[in-house]
Amino acid sequence: MAEALFYLLGAAAVAFAIGVVRARMPLFSILNLLGSFFCLAGIYLLAGFPFLAATQLLVYAGAIMVLFLFVIMLLNLGDEAELERHAGLSLSGRRLFVAGTSAALLGLVGLAAADATTVFAADTLPEGRALDDLSMLARLLFSRYMLPFEAASLLLLATMVAVIVLAKRERQRTTPSSASGPLTAARQEPVESGAPR
Amino acid sequence: MSVPTDHLLALAAILFALGVLGFLVRKNVIIVLASIELMLNAANLSFLAASRHWSQSTLAGQGDPSAGPIFAIFVILVAAAEAAVGLALVIALYRLKQSVALDRVAELKG
Amino acid sequence: MSTMLWLLLFAPLAGSIVCGALHFAALRAARDGHAPGHAGSAARKLAGVIGCATVAASFGLALAAWGALQAPGILAVESSTWHWIEAGSFTVDVSLVADRLSSVMLLVVTGVGFLIHVYSLGYMAHDPGKAKFFAYLNLFVFAMLALVLSSSLLGLFIGWEGVGLCSYLLIGFWYEKGWPAEAAQKAFVVNRVGDACFLVGSFLLLRLFGTLDLSEIAGANFHMLGAHSGEIALAALLLFGGACGKSAQFPLFTWLPDAMAGPTPVSALIHAATMVTAGVYLVLRLNPLFAAVPAVLFTIGIVGAFTALIGASTALRQNDIKKVLAYSTVSQLGYMFLGLSAGAWSAALFHLVTHAFFKGLLFLGSGSVIHGMHDEQDMRKMGGLRRAMPRTFMTFVAGAAALSGLPLLSGFFSKDEILARNFALGGFHLGLWAVGLATAALTAFYTWRMVALTFFGEERFDRHHVRPHESPAVMIVPLVVLALLSIGGGLLNLPHVLPGSGLLEHWLAPVTRAGDELLEREGEHGHLSAAAEWSLLALGAVLALVFARRGLRAYEPGPARDEALARARPKLAEFLDGAWQIDRSYHERIVLPLRAAAARLSAAFDLGAIDAAVDGAGRLASALAQRSRALADGQVKHYALWMGMGAASLSLLWVLS
């Protein structure tokens, strides 16, 4: 049962990935990516890494993808960056999206229906703990992997500074009233709204 | 689950390949960044597959099964940082060029 | 004592360096635009003084060395030894040795050299390169002294090459004119042929005797080396080949007439008094080696006699006053070798010394004439100068008298000694004697032809445009000194029938004893009765007087006789004009083909291969750059592609290894 789930989720992940690469609009690319992440989270669950699965959904799907979406909405990036102009989602993209999402949901439903212990039986540590047991991870992070841990915190600090500097608006010489939006000063021509239908 | 490790790794490989393809082919910088995320996830999957493999293995002392999840956490962390910086760059780029098409960004020419 | 010799040798070198520095100072002053006068001329004047002072110092030290040799029992003054080369069994120790032979050479080189340096103060007074001139002259003196003083054949060769170099530098001193540079190159190249022979000869000597030390070679027991006589002969012959190059004997004499392109003091010092005598010195130094192989000595005699004849016959037809003297030098050097071939070592040295006196005098005198005639060298455009330049005239006549062998002057005694010794040997040497006698007649004739055309007769130049004037005292005084030496120099080695005879011969005896003994053993030793000697003296005197008078009379009215001969016997005239056409045949048969071959090689190899390779490398780089430029197009995707491919191949390598 778990094996079948794995292959299903795997195929779905690949389908979503193809969708990422082939999407006409960046928005659909991100949505496909989201679906792929869901499938991967399921695979992590099946492989015996519950914590990683949760982390994947929380951080990757929940934070990073949302950030992508924020930027897309902010820049109002429609299909202006693409050569061909389509009114909306292409047929193939739409179908892929639907099929993939359905499969994923199906998979997860199946998981939920199954008995958790039966599924995970083979992939546990001898004491019955999960392979990514939280207390074990925590202990390791603060002992053997202390240096990468601290370095990672530094990295995040640097990233924060970098992002603020990079995305900062430049000082405007014009009167403040002319600026009405975060990017108004830079925009020179009205942009066609490419919001998905 | 008794899926052989090879299959997990094969899946990771396919996802990675797709990520590379998207990275090289697409013009839209957001999609390029998305492809990068896909590649990172494929790498994550391969880490976890390896960790699972070593924990299942009858040979003791070969490989460290705890390194898999730890590393995967760090990969997610770095991916988050990289995505943030990348998107900031996209914003700055958009401000400069009013477009996010990569082929119009040829500042490094010459 | 020993430091004295080192000082003697290195004083001129120091002078050369200082003069060189002064030359650069003068150049800088000229470039900075100081009035042509001030700073530059001060440097040049100083250079002249220093140049003369160093040679004077060396002369003083040479006198001291000669004085040291007067003490009974002292045969040589030696300096400290320098262990130069120690390569396994091959060692070369060089020290400076002043023995009886080299002391004579030292006095001649430094003494006559000093006089010529003083003369140059006047001759080169207005030349912007005066400091450079003195630098080169001093360098030459240094090299010549090294040649004479060295105890080893290797040191001698270094001096040999050094004088060759200075000769090149000084002949081409006025290289801007064009032809002096070619003449300098010709001198160097022809000398090189001789040097190659010298080197091979010294290799043979090294193999035979295991050493290059001159005294050791000279002192070797030649009686015991009978089995190697062929090799000894070859070595001696090769060394003589080197001497031919340096001393302008047939077939390597063609450079000397061309060398007249250099300033006249150079011709006097290098090409009359000192450098060209290096070959004679070499044979003298190694006289046992040559005496051991009479066949080689005879070859030397034939070459010397033949060269003497060529030189004298060609001098008859020359219109340039310096060319007459040049061919005359070639001829007189032939006499010296003729003397050597008869085993008359001291006679050859005697002639070397007197020749330095009178030929140096003649060259300096001709320089005075040229200077006074504003650089005119063609005798056809001279005439009657004895009125305008009386002092030059008188000293020149003294030199001409000595050269032509007029009785009681130095040249008379030295030439007669050589001829007498050849006569005494009899046999084949009689033939050589006859040639020498004929050449003596020719010598008298052409010498007084030269005097007549230059100083006698009517003035064949436009008095309004050319105003000949006497030269300044600084040039006349050396002329006078040399004239006195030319007149009285015969006292050095009077013939045996006269009282006070053979001073030089006795002085030189320790050096020539080995050679004399070898010659006696081989039966090459003749003896002259007093009557024979007196008759030969009388014959020489009469011949000289008769032909001198003939030459003077024939050419007093002008060069018409030359033109008559050219019309009557054009082929003969042409043959003699060009030194029996030897130089021309060299030019046609050797120089031109070599130049053509060099041009072809240069085009094919230098241009075609090497330049093409270098240019091709450049073009290749350029083409590669052109292609590579397309890679840096600024497209991030392309960069990413290359990075990805690189990463993929690296991981592939890692996986495979």
PDB file of N, CA and C in Angstrom, chain B residues 23-27 103 105-106 108-110, chain C residues 629 632-637 639-642:
ATOM      1  N   PHE B  23      15.874  25.754 -15.531  1.00  0.00           N
ATOM      2  CA  PHE B  23      16.846  26.802 -15.232  1.00  0.00           C
ATOM      3  C   PHE B  23      17.533  27.308 -16.489  1.00  0.00           C
ATOM      4  N   LEU B  24      17.843  26.379 -17.378  1.00  0.00           N
ATOM      5  CA  LEU B  24      18.587  26.782 -18.560  1.00  0.00           C
ATOM      6  C   LEU B  24      17.709  27.352 -19.661  1.00  0.00           C
ATOM      7  N   VAL B  25      16.456  26.902 -19.681  1.00  0.00           N
ATOM      8  CA  VAL B  25      15.632  27.217 -20.858  1.00  0.00           C
ATOM      9  C   VAL B  25      14.810  28.479 -20.697  1.00  0.00           C
ATOM     10  N   ARG B  26      14.272  28.674 -19.523  1.00  0.00           N
ATOM     11  CA  ARG B  26      13.263  29.730 -19.375  1.00  0.00           C
ATOM     12  C   ARG B  26      13.864  31.108 -19.311  1.00  0.00           C
ATOM     13  N   LYS B  27      13.073  32.059 -19.818  1.00  0.00           N
ATOM     14  CA  LYS B  27      13.523  33.443 -19.822  1.00  0.00           C
ATOM     15  C   LYS B  27      13.082  34.198 -18.593  1.00  0.00           C
ATOM     16  N   ASP B 103      16.990  37.560 -21.032  1.00  0.00           N
ATOM     17  CA  ASP B 103      17.832  37.855 -22.194  1.00  0.00           C
ATOM     18  C   ASP B 103      18.019  39.341 -22.395  1.00  0.00           C
ATOM     19  N   VAL B 105      18.914  41.164 -19.923  1.00  0.00           N
ATOM     20  CA  VAL B 105      19.913  41.551 -18.928  1.00  0.00           C
ATOM     21  C   VAL B 105      21.262  41.076 -19.426  1.00  0.00           C
ATOM     22  N   ALA B 106      21.969  41.938 -20.138  1.00  0.00           N
ATOM     23  CA  ALA B 106      23.276  41.541 -20.671  1.00  0.00           C
ATOM     24  C   ALA B 106      24.354  42.475 -20.173  1.00  0.00           C
ATOM     25  N   LEU B 108      26.691  41.964 -18.240  1.00  0.00           N
ATOM     26  CA  LEU B 108      28.005  41.358 -18.115  1.00  0.00           C
ATOM     27  C   LEU B 108      28.692  41.166 -19.452  1.00  0.00           C
ATOM     28  N   LYS B 109      28.110  41.714 -20.484  1.00  0.00           N
ATOM     29  CA  LYS B 109      28.649  41.440 -21.812  1.00  0.00           C
ATOM     30  C   LYS B 109      30.060  42.002 -21.969  1.00  0.00           C
ATOM     31  N   GLY B 110      30.897  41.215 -22.619  1.00  0.00           N
ATOM     32  CA  GLY B 110      32.223  41.704 -22.948  1.00  0.00           C
ATOM     33  C   GLY B 110      33.279  41.352 -21.918  1.00  0.00           C
TER      34      GLY B 110
ATOM     35  N   ARG C 629      35.244  35.582 -27.661  1.00  0.00           N
ATOM     36  CA  ARG C 629      34.466  36.756 -27.275  1.00  0.00           C
ATOM     37  C   ARG C 629      32.978  36.450 -27.257  1.00  0.00           C
ATOM     38  N   ALA C 632      31.334  35.511 -23.951  1.00  0.00           N
ATOM     39  CA  ALA C 632      31.026  36.473 -22.882  1.00  0.00           C
ATOM     40  C   ALA C 632      29.970  37.442 -23.365  1.00  0.00           C
ATOM     41  N   ASP C 633      28.790  36.931 -23.635  1.00  0.00           N
ATOM     42  CA  ASP C 633      27.771  37.787 -24.227  1.00  0.00           C
ATOM     43  C   ASP C 633      26.849  38.429 -23.207  1.00  0.00           C
ATOM     44  N   GLY C 634      27.161  38.175 -21.935  1.00  0.00           N
ATOM     45  CA  GLY C 634      26.331  38.819 -20.932  1.00  0.00           C
ATOM     46  C   GLY C 634      25.049  38.070 -20.624  1.00  0.00           C
ATOM     47  N   GLN C 635      24.783  37.018 -21.368  1.00  0.00           N
ATOM     48  CA  GLN C 635      23.557  36.267 -21.123  1.00  0.00           C
ATOM     49  C   GLN C 635      23.773  35.327 -19.959  1.00  0.00           C
ATOM     50  N   VAL C 636      23.030  35.587 -18.904  1.00  0.00           N
ATOM     51  CA  VAL C 636      23.207  34.795 -17.690  1.00  0.00           C
ATOM     52  C   VAL C 636      22.939  33.328 -17.953  1.00  0.00           C
ATOM     53  N   LYS C 637      21.992  33.073 -18.827  1.00  0.00           N
ATOM     54  CA  LYS C 637      21.660  31.675 -19.097  1.00  0.00           C
ATOM     55  C   LYS C 637      22.851  30.923 -19.649  1.00  0.00           C
ATOM     56  N   TYR C 639      25.972  31.635 -19.264  1.00  0.00           N
ATOM     57  CA  TYR C 639      26.935  31.441 -18.190  1.00  0.00           C
ATOM     58  C   TYR C 639      26.519  30.266 -17.329  1.00  0.00           C
ATOM     59  N   ALA C 640      25.210  30.234 -17.031  1.00  0.00           N
ATOM     60  CA  ALA C 640      24.715  29.140 -16.206  1.00  0.00           C
ATOM     61  C   ALA C 640      24.923  27.801 -16.908  1.00  0.00           C
ATOM     62  N   LEU C 641      24.752  27.816 -18.212  1.00  0.00           N
ATOM     63  CA  LEU C 641      24.944  26.575 -18.957  1.00  0.00           C
ATOM     64  C   LEU C 641      26.388  26.094 -18.822  1.00  0.00           C
ATOM     65  N   TRP C 642      27.315  27.032 -19.019  1.00  0.00           N
ATOM     66  CA  TRP C 642      28.715  26.616 -18.924  1.00  0.00           C
ATOM     67  C   TRP C 642      29.042  26.132 -17.518  1.00  0.00           C
TER      68      TRP C 642
END
